[in-house]
């Protein structure tokens, strides 16, 4: 899942030290919102799982086009978590200038790491090379999308911040009214997105196959569109805008649609193209593109609202009731839009139904973790996930982006495939279970997710965190 990765970088470990770091009060570092650390850690773990086991278990990988598999929940979960962390980080603001400066610096750091890790410079973990042709560098990616959503919503929070309210007035809608300007901004984003995606005329377009391993390398293909308002793979406004602004050579070269039934007989597995496959199957597409990233801001705005509930509402029961009702409402709305064929669930286009379903799912998952951990005190059974959540950037870079695996693979014996990682996979997991699929799944769970949970635990014990 080269297209999914995390907040990872928003170092909001959700200690009160960070919640109040802009106030004159002395923070109490012992108080934590442990459920948010665990939710972040769970999302990082899911990202590793779908990245590294998705090839053998395609049903947990990205849906080729319409639909929503396990992998398609990871990105919106991260954006939701980013949103929840923002009201906690800016709970008290003594200087808007200082707060804006922090947001801009963190955004620039996210953009730097995003381009470095997903722009094509790193070839980890299988290729022991690095470097990228600037004519083909990928400008968009997961951390870039998170950076965009973060700066938009964080600035919105800073400049619409209300005077500290210790007690909310009675009424179900009071929490919405408190930040009505943010909901208005969300509505404007949605209207702009829908107007562009359904109103933009998409002409015919051409592309050149740049994959050197393809039999069609160097060939030029034409995709016929000349339509408006289509949400199919070749002729949607999302791809058109990215081709016009980013340039087709700077887009993601291995989109999930290549596993669709129209492209390969092995669908949902990867495989050779059908002889009758349409030309667009060989084309690039940017899943973290411009228009879809604008829509993705909605996931973060919804997360901010859940953070406001955590800050302003008193009592676990009131918080859970609000979160669960809103979560189910979003989930039902998204499913109705999808199954009535009004707006399909689509991660690549980041459709409104997809925003609703994934945000509703995030709300319900977080509510469950909150009840288990912060109310019932079952934190110990989730401790490895909590450690991963506290050091999410470290685990993201080393595990999900394969930097650590690439380092280990650099030490091989006689053949680049004869490395410690391949040996462990073959002899300890695949060989014991006599199954490639089961062996890879268990390897990812125990030798990657659990391993990095323990490493993150050691770093936590040493009070070492990768912060941005």
GROMACS .gro file of N, CA and C in nm, residues 222-386:
model
  495
  222UNK      N    1  -0.408   0.690  -2.612
  222UNK     CA    2  -0.509   0.794  -2.601
  222UNK      C    3  -0.631   0.738  -2.528
  223UNK      N    4  -0.679   0.813  -2.430
  223UNK     CA    5  -0.799   0.775  -2.355
  223UNK      C    6  -0.910   0.870  -2.396
  224UNK      N    7  -1.017   0.816  -2.447
  224UNK     CA    8  -1.128   0.898  -2.495
  224UNK      C    9  -1.228   0.926  -2.383
  225UNK      N   10  -1.254   1.053  -2.359
  225UNK     CA   11  -1.349   1.093  -2.254
  225UNK      C   12  -1.454   1.188  -2.312
  226UNK      N   13  -1.422   1.318  -2.315
  226UNK     CA   14  -1.515   1.420  -2.363
  226UNK      C   15  -1.649   1.410  -2.290
  227UNK      N   16  -1.643   1.402  -2.157
  227UNK     CA   17  -1.763   1.386  -2.074
  227UNK      C   18  -1.754   1.481  -1.955
  228UNK      N   19  -1.864   1.489  -1.882
  228UNK     CA   20  -1.872   1.572  -1.762
  228UNK      C   21  -1.944   1.493  -1.653
  229UNK      N   22  -1.892   1.497  -1.531
  229UNK     CA   23  -1.962   1.438  -1.418
  229UNK      C   24  -1.945   1.288  -1.403
  230UNK      N   25  -1.851   1.227  -1.473
  230UNK     CA   26  -1.829   1.083  -1.461
  230UNK      C   27  -1.737   1.054  -1.342
  231UNK      N   28  -1.763   0.939  -1.276
  231UNK     CA   29  -1.680   0.897  -1.163
  231UNK      C   30  -1.610   0.766  -1.192
  232UNK      N   31  -1.593   0.733  -1.321
  232UNK     CA   32  -1.523   0.609  -1.357
  232UNK      C   33  -1.373   0.634  -1.358
  233UNK      N   34  -1.289   0.529  -1.366
  233UNK     CA   35  -1.144   0.549  -1.357
  233UNK      C   36  -1.084   0.644  -1.461
  234UNK      N   37  -1.116   0.635  -1.589
  234UNK     CA   38  -1.042   0.716  -1.685
  234UNK      C   39  -1.088   0.860  -1.699
  235UNK      N   40  -1.214   0.889  -1.668
  235UNK     CA   41  -1.271   1.018  -1.710
  235UNK      C   42  -1.327   1.101  -1.595
  236UNK      N   43  -1.269   1.092  -1.477
  236UNK     CA   44  -1.316   1.172  -1.364
  236UNK      C   45  -1.238   1.302  -1.351
  237UNK      N   46  -1.299   1.400  -1.287
  237UNK     CA   47  -1.237   1.532  -1.273
  237UNK      C   48  -1.115   1.529  -1.182
  238UNK      N   49  -1.109   1.437  -1.087
  238UNK     CA   50  -0.996   1.427  -0.995
  238UNK      C   51  -0.867   1.401  -1.073
  239UNK      N   52  -0.871   1.299  -1.161
  239UNK     CA   53  -0.753   1.268  -1.241
  239UNK      C   54  -0.720   1.378  -1.340
  240UNK      N   55  -0.823   1.440  -1.398
  240UNK     CA   56  -0.801   1.546  -1.496
  240UNK      C   57  -0.727   1.663  -1.434
  241UNK      N   58  -0.770   1.707  -1.315
  241UNK     CA   59  -0.706   1.822  -1.250
  241UNK      C   60  -0.561   1.788  -1.214
  242UNK      N   61  -0.536   1.668  -1.167
  242UNK     CA   62  -0.399   1.629  -1.133
  242UNK      C   63  -0.310   1.624  -1.258
  243UNK      N   64  -0.364   1.574  -1.368
  243UNK     CA   65  -0.284   1.569  -1.492
  243UNK      C   66  -0.251   1.710  -1.540
  244UNK      N   67  -0.346   1.802  -1.524
  244UNK     CA   68  -0.324   1.938  -1.573
  244UNK      C   69  -0.229   2.017  -1.484
  245UNK      N   70  -0.239   1.999  -1.353
  245UNK     CA   71  -0.160   2.080  -1.259
  245UNK      C   72  -0.029   2.013  -1.220
  246UNK      N   73  -0.037   1.886  -1.180
  246UNK     CA   74   0.085   1.816  -1.137
  246UNK      C   75   0.169   1.770  -1.255
  247UNK      N   76   0.101   1.729  -1.362
  247UNK     CA   77   0.170   1.667  -1.475
  247UNK      C   78   0.164   1.515  -1.461
  248UNK      N   79   0.134   1.447  -1.569
  248UNK     CA   80   0.109   1.303  -1.561
  248UNK      C   81   0.232   1.224  -1.516
  249UNK      N   82   0.352   1.277  -1.542
  249UNK     CA   83   0.474   1.206  -1.501
  249UNK      C   84   0.500   1.216  -1.352
  250UNK      N   85   0.429   1.304  -1.284
  250UNK     CA   86   0.450   1.323  -1.140
  250UNK      C   87   0.340   1.257  -1.057
  251UNK      N   88   0.264   1.168  -1.119
  251UNK     CA   89   0.155   1.100  -1.049
  251UNK      C   90   0.195   0.958  -1.015
  252UNK      N   91   0.115   0.895  -0.929
  252UNK     CA   92   0.146   0.760  -0.881
  252UNK      C   93   0.134   0.660  -0.996
  253UNK      N   94   0.239   0.580  -1.014
  253UNK     CA   95   0.248   0.494  -1.132
  253UNK      C   96   0.183   0.357  -1.115
  254UNK      N   97   0.140   0.323  -0.993
  254UNK     CA   98   0.084   0.189  -0.969
  254UNK      C   99  -0.051   0.198  -0.898
  255UNK      N  100  -0.150   0.262  -0.959
  255UNK     CA  101  -0.279   0.278  -0.894
  255UNK      C  102  -0.349   0.145  -0.871
  256UNK      N  103  -0.437   0.144  -0.772
  256UNK     CA  104  -0.508   0.021  -0.737
  256UNK      C  105  -0.599  -0.028  -0.849
  257UNK      N  106  -0.640   0.060  -0.939
  257UNK     CA  107  -0.732   0.017  -1.045
  257UNK      C  108  -0.671  -0.087  -1.137
  258UNK      N  109  -0.539  -0.103  -1.135
  258UNK     CA  110  -0.475  -0.204  -1.219
  258UNK      C  111  -0.513  -0.345  -1.177
  259UNK      N  112  -0.571  -0.359  -1.056
  259UNK     CA  113  -0.619  -0.489  -1.010
  259UNK      C  114  -0.768  -0.509  -1.037
  260UNK      N  115  -0.830  -0.416  -1.106
  260UNK     CA  116  -0.974  -0.426  -1.132
  260UNK      C  117  -1.003  -0.533  -1.236
  261UNK      N  118  -1.128  -0.579  -1.240
  261UNK     CA  119  -1.168  -0.685  -1.334
  261UNK      C  120  -1.154  -0.639  -1.478
  262UNK      N  121  -1.168  -0.510  -1.503
  262UNK     CA  122  -1.154  -0.461  -1.640
  262UNK      C  123  -1.010  -0.472  -1.689
  263UNK      N  124  -0.914  -0.476  -1.594
  263UNK     CA  125  -0.772  -0.472  -1.632
  263UNK      C  126  -0.706  -0.609  -1.630
  264UNK      N  127  -0.740  -0.694  -1.533
  264UNK     CA  128  -0.669  -0.822  -1.520
  264UNK      C  129  -0.766  -0.934  -1.484
  265UNK      N  130  -0.738  -1.053  -1.536
  265UNK     CA  131  -0.819  -1.170  -1.504
  265UNK      C  132  -0.794  -1.219  -1.362
  266UNK      N  133  -0.683  -1.177  -1.301
  266UNK     CA  134  -0.648  -1.220  -1.166
  266UNK      C  135  -0.714  -1.137  -1.058
  267UNK      N  136  -0.795  -1.038  -1.095
  267UNK     CA  137  -0.858  -0.948  -0.999
  267UNK      C  138  -0.929  -1.029  -0.888
  268UNK      N  139  -0.910  -0.988  -0.759
  268UNK     CA  140  -0.848  -0.864  -0.711
  268UNK      C  141  -0.698  -0.872  -0.689
  269UNK      N  142  -0.635  -0.985  -0.731
  269UNK     CA  143  -0.489  -0.996  -0.725
  269UNK      C  144  -0.426  -0.918  -0.839
  270UNK      N  145  -0.300  -0.884  -0.824
  270UNK     CA  146  -0.225  -0.827  -0.936
  270UNK      C  147  -0.197  -0.936  -1.038
  271UNK      N  148  -0.182  -0.898  -1.162
  271UNK     CA  149  -0.154  -0.994  -1.267
  271UNK      C  150  -0.138  -0.926  -1.400
  272UNK      N  151  -0.104  -1.003  -1.503
  272UNK     CA  152  -0.090  -0.944  -1.636
  272UNK      C  153  -0.222  -0.887  -1.685
  273UNK      N  154  -0.213  -0.783  -1.768
  273UNK     CA  155  -0.333  -0.721  -1.820
  273UNK      C  156  -0.405  -0.815  -1.918
  274UNK      N  157  -0.536  -0.802  -1.921
  274UNK     CA  158  -0.613  -0.872  -2.024
  274UNK      C  159  -0.573  -0.821  -2.162
  275UNK      N  160  -0.586  -0.906  -2.261
  275UNK     CA  161  -0.558  -0.860  -2.399
  275UNK      C  162  -0.659  -0.753  -2.441
  276UNK      N  163  -0.777  -0.758  -2.381
  276UNK     CA  164  -0.881  -0.659  -2.414
  276UNK      C  165  -0.888  -0.546  -2.313
  277UNK      N  166  -0.788  -0.535  -2.226
  277UNK     CA  167  -0.789  -0.431  -2.122
  277UNK      C  168  -0.788  -0.293  -2.185
  278UNK      N  169  -0.870  -0.202  -2.135
  278UNK     CA  170  -0.867  -0.065  -2.188
  278UNK      C  171  -0.733   0.002  -2.162
  279UNK      N  172  -0.701   0.100  -2.241
  279UNK     CA  173  -0.568   0.163  -2.233
  279UNK      C  174  -0.543   0.230  -2.099
  280UNK      N  175  -0.649   0.280  -2.033
  280UNK     CA  176  -0.627   0.352  -1.907
  280UNK      C  177  -0.574   0.262  -1.797
  281UNK      N  178  -0.585   0.129  -1.814
  281UNK     CA  179  -0.530   0.037  -1.713
  281UNK      C  180  -0.380   0.057  -1.695
  282UNK      N  181  -0.313   0.103  -1.799
  282UNK     CA  182  -0.167   0.122  -1.795
  282UNK      C  183  -0.128   0.262  -1.751
  283UNK      N  184  -0.227   0.349  -1.726
  283UNK     CA  185  -0.199   0.490  -1.696
  283UNK      C  186  -0.175   0.512  -1.548
  284UNK      N  187  -0.106   0.620  -1.513
  284UNK     CA  188  -0.090   0.656  -1.372
  284UNK      C  189  -0.214   0.727  -1.319
  285UNK      N  190  -0.227   0.730  -1.187
  285UNK     CA  191  -0.335   0.802  -1.121
  285UNK      C  192  -0.287   0.839  -0.982
  286UNK      N  193  -0.321   0.960  -0.936
  286UNK     CA  194  -0.273   1.007  -0.806
  286UNK      C  195  -0.382   0.993  -0.700
  287UNK      N  196  -0.373   0.893  -0.611
  287UNK     CA  197  -0.476   0.875  -0.508
  287UNK      C  198  -0.473   0.980  -0.398
  288UNK      N  199  -0.364   1.053  -0.388
  288UNK     CA  200  -0.355   1.163  -0.292
  288UNK      C  201  -0.344   1.295  -0.366
  289UNK      N  202  -0.426   1.313  -0.469
  289UNK     CA  203  -0.417   1.430  -0.554
  289UNK      C  204  -0.481   1.554  -0.496
  290UNK      N  205  -0.495   1.656  -0.580
  290UNK     CA  206  -0.534   1.789  -0.534
  290UNK      C  207  -0.681   1.793  -0.491
  291UNK      N  208  -0.771   1.758  -0.580
  291UNK     CA  209  -0.913   1.768  -0.548
  291UNK      C  210  -0.953   1.669  -0.437
  292UNK      N  211  -0.900   1.548  -0.442
  292UNK     CA  212  -0.934   1.451  -0.338
  292UNK      C  213  -0.877   1.492  -0.202
  293UNK      N  214  -0.766   1.565  -0.201
  293UNK     CA  215  -0.711   1.613  -0.073
  293UNK      C  216  -0.797   1.726  -0.016
  294UNK      N  217  -0.858   1.804  -0.103
  294UNK     CA  218  -0.952   1.907  -0.055
  294UNK      C  219  -1.069   1.840   0.016
  295UNK      N  220  -1.123   1.734  -0.045
  295UNK     CA  221  -1.232   1.660   0.018
  295UNK      C  222  -1.186   1.594   0.148
  296UNK      N  223  -1.060   1.550   0.152
  296UNK     CA  224  -1.008   1.481   0.271
  296UNK      C  225  -1.004   1.571   0.394
  297UNK      N  226  -1.004   1.702   0.373
  297UNK     CA  227  -1.008   1.795   0.487
  297UNK      C  228  -1.133   1.771   0.571
  298UNK      N  229  -1.240   1.723   0.508
  298UNK     CA  230  -1.365   1.698   0.581
  298UNK      C  231  -1.346   1.594   0.691
  299UNK      N  232  -1.263   1.493   0.664
  299UNK     CA  233  -1.235   1.392   0.767
  299UNK      C  234  -1.170   1.455   0.889
  300UNK      N  235  -1.082   1.551   0.866
  300UNK     CA  236  -1.013   1.618   0.975
  300UNK      C  237  -1.106   1.712   1.050
  301UNK      N  238  -1.197   1.779   0.979
  301UNK     CA  239  -1.294   1.867   1.044
  301UNK      C  240  -1.385   1.787   1.136
  302UNK      N  241  -1.427   1.669   1.091
  302UNK     CA  242  -1.510   1.583   1.177
  302UNK      C  243  -1.431   1.539   1.300
  303UNK      N  244  -1.302   1.506   1.279
  303UNK     CA  245  -1.218   1.472   1.393
  303UNK      C  246  -1.204   1.586   1.492
  304UNK      N  247  -1.193   1.710   1.442
  304UNK     CA  248  -1.185   1.826   1.530
  304UNK      C  249  -1.310   1.836   1.617
  305UNK      N  250  -1.425   1.810   1.557
  305UNK     CA  251  -1.549   1.815   1.635
  305UNK      C  252  -1.545   1.714   1.751
  306UNK      N  253  -1.495   1.595   1.724
  306UNK     CA  254  -1.485   1.494   1.830
  306UNK      C  255  -1.385   1.539   1.936
  307UNK      N  256  -1.281   1.610   1.896
  307UNK     CA  257  -1.189   1.666   1.994
  307UNK      C  258  -1.255   1.774   2.079
  308UNK      N  259  -1.341   1.855   2.016
  308UNK     CA  260  -1.414   1.957   2.093
  308UNK      C  261  -1.505   1.892   2.198
  309UNK      N  262  -1.568   1.781   2.159
  309UNK     CA  263  -1.652   1.709   2.255
  309UNK      C  264  -1.569   1.663   2.374
  310UNK      N  265  -1.448   1.614   2.345
  310UNK     CA  266  -1.360   1.568   2.453
  310UNK      C  267  -1.319   1.682   2.544
  311UNK      N  268  -1.298   1.800   2.486
  311UNK     CA  269  -1.252   1.915   2.565
  311UNK      C  270  -1.366   1.978   2.646
  312UNK      N  271  -1.483   1.994   2.585
  312UNK     CA  272  -1.588   2.074   2.647
  312UNK      C  273  -1.692   1.993   2.723
  313UNK      N  274  -1.720   1.872   2.680
  313UNK     CA  275  -1.823   1.794   2.748
  313UNK      C  276  -1.767   1.727   2.872
  314UNK      N  277  -1.844   1.730   2.979
  314UNK     CA  278  -1.802   1.670   3.104
  314UNK      C  279  -1.877   1.538   3.122
  315UNK      N  280  -1.805   1.435   3.156
  315UNK     CA  281  -1.868   1.305   3.182
  315UNK      C  282  -1.852   1.210   3.065
  316UNK      N  283  -1.812   1.088   3.098
  316UNK     CA  284  -1.790   0.987   2.994
  316UNK      C  285  -1.918   0.954   2.919
  317UNK      N  286  -2.029   0.946   2.992
  317UNK     CA  287  -2.155   0.905   2.929
  317UNK      C  288  -2.199   1.005   2.823
  318UNK      N  289  -2.188   1.134   2.854
  318UNK     CA  290  -2.229   1.237   2.757
  318UNK      C  291  -2.141   1.233   2.633
  319UNK      N  292  -2.010   1.217   2.653
  319UNK     CA  293  -1.920   1.209   2.538
  319UNK      C  294  -1.951   1.088   2.451
  320UNK      N  295  -1.963   0.972   2.514
  320UNK     CA  296  -1.987   0.850   2.437
  320UNK      C  297  -2.121   0.857   2.362
  321UNK      N  298  -2.222   0.910   2.426
  321UNK     CA  299  -2.353   0.921   2.360
  321UNK      C  300  -2.342   1.007   2.236
  322UNK      N  301  -2.275   1.121   2.247
  322UNK     CA  302  -2.259   1.211   2.133
  322UNK      C  303  -2.179   1.144   2.022
  323UNK      N  304  -2.066   1.085   2.058
  323UNK     CA  305  -1.980   1.021   1.957
  323UNK      C  306  -2.051   0.905   1.886
  324UNK      N  307  -2.118   0.819   1.963
  324UNK     CA  308  -2.180   0.701   1.904
  324UNK      C  309  -2.297   0.739   1.813
  325UNK      N  310  -2.380   0.834   1.858
  325UNK     CA  311  -2.492   0.876   1.775
  325UNK      C  312  -2.442   0.938   1.644
  326UNK      N  313  -2.344   1.026   1.654
  326UNK     CA  314  -2.290   1.087   1.534
  326UNK      C  315  -2.220   0.985   1.446
  327UNK      N  316  -2.149   0.891   1.507
  327UNK     CA  317  -2.080   0.787   1.430
  327UNK      C  318  -2.177   0.703   1.349
  328UNK      N  319  -2.284   0.658   1.413
  328UNK     CA  320  -2.384   0.578   1.342
  328UNK      C  321  -2.454   0.661   1.234
  329UNK      N  322  -2.481   0.789   1.263
  329UNK     CA  323  -2.546   0.874   1.164
  329UNK      C  324  -2.461   0.889   1.039
  330UNK      N  325  -2.331   0.913   1.058
  330UNK     CA  326  -2.241   0.925   0.944
  330UNK      C  327  -2.231   0.793   0.867
  331UNK      N  328  -2.219   0.683   0.940
  331UNK     CA  329  -2.206   0.552   0.876
  331UNK      C  330  -2.331   0.520   0.792
  332UNK      N  331  -2.448   0.542   0.849
  332UNK     CA  332  -2.572   0.512   0.777
  332UNK      C  333  -2.587   0.603   0.656
  333UNK      N  334  -2.558   0.732   0.671
  333UNK     CA  335  -2.568   0.825   0.559
  333UNK      C  336  -2.477   0.782   0.444
  334UNK      N  337  -2.353   0.748   0.475
  334UNK     CA  338  -2.259   0.706   0.371
  334UNK      C  339  -2.304   0.579   0.300
  335UNK      N  340  -2.353   0.481   0.376
  335UNK     CA  341  -2.398   0.356   0.315
  335UNK      C  342  -2.521   0.378   0.229
  336UNK      N  343  -2.612   0.464   0.274
  336UNK     CA  344  -2.731   0.493   0.193
  336UNK      C  345  -2.691   0.559   0.061
  337UNK      N  346  -2.601   0.655   0.066
  337UNK     CA  347  -2.554   0.720  -0.057
  337UNK      C  348  -2.490   0.620  -0.152
  338UNK      N  349  -2.416   0.524  -0.097
  338UNK     CA  350  -2.348   0.425  -0.181
  338UNK      C  351  -2.447   0.326  -0.242
  339UNK      N  352  -2.531   0.267  -0.160
  339UNK     CA  353  -2.617   0.159  -0.208
  339UNK      C  354  -2.738   0.208  -0.287
  340UNK      N  355  -2.767   0.337  -0.278
  340UNK     CA  356  -2.869   0.395  -0.366
  340UNK      C  357  -2.808   0.447  -0.496
  341UNK      N  358  -2.676   0.426  -0.509
  341UNK     CA  359  -2.601   0.468  -0.629
  341UNK      C  360  -2.602   0.620  -0.649
  342UNK      N  361  -2.624   0.693  -0.540
  342UNK     CA  362  -2.617   0.839  -0.548
  342UNK      C  363  -2.472   0.885  -0.556
  343UNK      N  364  -2.391   0.841  -0.458
  343UNK     CA  365  -2.247   0.872  -0.457
  343UNK      C  366  -2.175   0.746  -0.412
  344UNK      N  367  -2.093   0.685  -0.496
  344UNK     CA  368  -2.028   0.559  -0.459
  344UNK      C  369  -1.917   0.580  -0.356
  345UNK      N  370  -1.893   0.476  -0.278
  345UNK     CA  371  -1.776   0.476  -0.190
  345UNK      C  372  -1.651   0.465  -0.276
  346UNK      N  373  -1.561   0.561  -0.265
  346UNK     CA  374  -1.441   0.556  -0.349
  346UNK      C  375  -1.329   0.631  -0.279
  347UNK      N  376  -1.226   0.556  -0.240
  347UNK     CA  377  -1.111   0.616  -0.172
  347UNK      C  378  -1.029   0.700  -0.267
  348UNK      N  379  -1.015   0.656  -0.393
  348UNK     CA  380  -0.931   0.727  -0.489
  348UNK      C  381  -0.984   0.868  -0.517
  349UNK      N  382  -1.117   0.881  -0.518
  349UNK     CA  383  -1.180   1.011  -0.543
  349UNK      C  384  -1.214   1.083  -0.412
  350UNK      N  385  -1.206   1.014  -0.301
  350UNK     CA  386  -1.242   1.064  -0.169
  350UNK      C  387  -1.382   1.125  -0.172
  351UNK      N  388  -1.479   1.044  -0.215
  351UNK     CA  389  -1.616   1.089  -0.229
  351UNK      C  390  -1.680   1.118  -0.093
  352UNK      N  391  -1.793   1.190  -0.096
  352UNK     CA  392  -1.860   1.228   0.028
  352UNK      C  393  -1.911   1.106   0.103
  353UNK      N  394  -1.961   1.006   0.031
  353UNK     CA  395  -2.006   0.884   0.098
  353UNK      C  396  -1.889   0.815   0.167
  354UNK      N  397  -1.772   0.820   0.105
  354UNK     CA  398  -1.651   0.761   0.165
  354UNK      C  399  -1.611   0.838   0.292
  355UNK      N  400  -1.622   0.971   0.288
  355UNK     CA  401  -1.595   1.052   0.407
  355UNK      C  402  -1.687   1.011   0.521
  356UNK      N  403  -1.815   0.994   0.490
  356UNK     CA  404  -1.914   0.961   0.594
  356UNK      C  405  -1.889   0.823   0.654
  357UNK      N  406  -1.870   0.723   0.569
  357UNK     CA  407  -1.853   0.586   0.617
  357UNK      C  408  -1.726   0.573   0.700
  358UNK      N  409  -1.615   0.625   0.650
  358UNK     CA  410  -1.488   0.609   0.721
  358UNK      C  411  -1.483   0.694   0.848
  359UNK      N  412  -1.543   0.814   0.846
  359UNK     CA  413  -1.548   0.896   0.968
  359UNK      C  414  -1.640   0.834   1.071
  360UNK      N  415  -1.752   0.778   1.025
  360UNK     CA  416  -1.841   0.708   1.118
  360UNK      C  417  -1.774   0.588   1.180
  361UNK      N  418  -1.700   0.513   1.098
  361UNK     CA  419  -1.626   0.398   1.151
  361UNK      C  420  -1.519   0.442   1.250
  362UNK      N  421  -1.449   0.551   1.218
  362UNK     CA  422  -1.347   0.603   1.311
  362UNK      C  423  -1.410   0.642   1.443
  363UNK      N  424  -1.527   0.706   1.436
  363UNK     CA  425  -1.596   0.747   1.558
  363UNK      C  426  -1.632   0.627   1.645
  364UNK      N  427  -1.682   0.521   1.585
  364UNK     CA  428  -1.724   0.404   1.661
  364UNK      C  429  -1.604   0.326   1.716
  365UNK      N  430  -1.497   0.316   1.636
  365UNK     CA  431  -1.377   0.248   1.685
  365UNK      C  432  -1.317   0.324   1.802
  366UNK      N  433  -1.305   0.457   1.786
  366UNK     CA  434  -1.248   0.536   1.896
  366UNK      C  435  -1.336   0.528   2.020
  367UNK      N  436  -1.468   0.534   2.002
  367UNK     CA  437  -1.558   0.526   2.117
  367UNK      C  438  -1.540   0.394   2.191
  368UNK      N  439  -1.522   0.286   2.117
  368UNK     CA  440  -1.501   0.156   2.179
  368UNK      C  441  -1.372   0.154   2.259
  369UNK      N  442  -1.265   0.208   2.200
  369UNK     CA  443  -1.136   0.212   2.270
  369UNK      C  444  -1.145   0.301   2.393
  370UNK      N  445  -1.214   0.415   2.379
  370UNK     CA  446  -1.230   0.508   2.491
  370UNK      C  447  -1.301   0.440   2.608
  371UNK      N  448  -1.407   0.363   2.576
  371UNK     CA  449  -1.481   0.294   2.682
  371UNK      C  450  -1.394   0.188   2.749
  372UNK      N  451  -1.321   0.112   2.669
  372UNK     CA  452  -1.239   0.004   2.725
  372UNK      C  453  -1.121   0.056   2.806
  373UNK      N  454  -1.061   0.164   2.758
  373UNK     CA  455  -0.934   0.210   2.816
  373UNK      C  456  -0.954   0.321   2.919
  374UNK      N  457  -1.020   0.429   2.879
  374UNK     CA  458  -1.030   0.545   2.968
  374UNK      C  459  -1.141   0.532   3.071
  375UNK      N  460  -1.238   0.445   3.046
  375UNK     CA  461  -1.346   0.426   3.143
  375UNK      C  462  -1.324   0.300   3.225
  376UNK      N  463  -1.302   0.187   3.157
  376UNK     CA  464  -1.289   0.060   3.228
  376UNK      C  465  -1.146   0.026   3.267
  377UNK      N  466  -1.049   0.102   3.217
  377UNK     CA  467  -0.911   0.085   3.261
  377UNK      C  468  -0.839  -0.037   3.205
  378UNK      N  469  -0.877  -0.083   3.087
  378UNK     CA  470  -0.814  -0.201   3.027
  378UNK      C  471  -0.693  -0.163   2.941
  379UNK      N  472  -0.617  -0.068   2.982
  379UNK     CA  473  -0.507  -0.018   2.900
  379UNK      C  474  -0.398  -0.121   2.879
  380UNK      N  475  -0.375  -0.207   2.978
  380UNK     CA  476  -0.259  -0.298   2.971
  380UNK      C  477  -0.266  -0.392   2.851
  381UNK      N  478  -0.386  -0.435   2.811
  381UNK     CA  479  -0.394  -0.529   2.699
  381UNK      C  480  -0.368  -0.461   2.565
  382UNK      N  481  -0.372  -0.328   2.564
  382UNK     CA  482  -0.346  -0.253   2.442
  382UNK      C  483  -0.209  -0.183   2.446
  383UNK      N  484  -0.125  -0.220   2.543
  383UNK     CA  485  -0.002  -0.145   2.566
  383UNK      C  486   0.089  -0.136   2.444
  384UNK      N  487   0.112  -0.246   2.368
  384UNK     CA  488   0.196  -0.232   2.248
  384UNK      C  489   0.143  -0.130   2.148
  385UNK      N  490   0.009  -0.125   2.133
  385UNK     CA  491  -0.049  -0.025   2.043
  385UNK      C  492  -0.029   0.116   2.099
  386UNK      N  493  -0.039   0.131   2.230
  386UNK     CA  494  -0.016   0.262   2.290
  386UNK      C  495   0.127   0.308   2.266
   0.00000   0.00000   0.00000
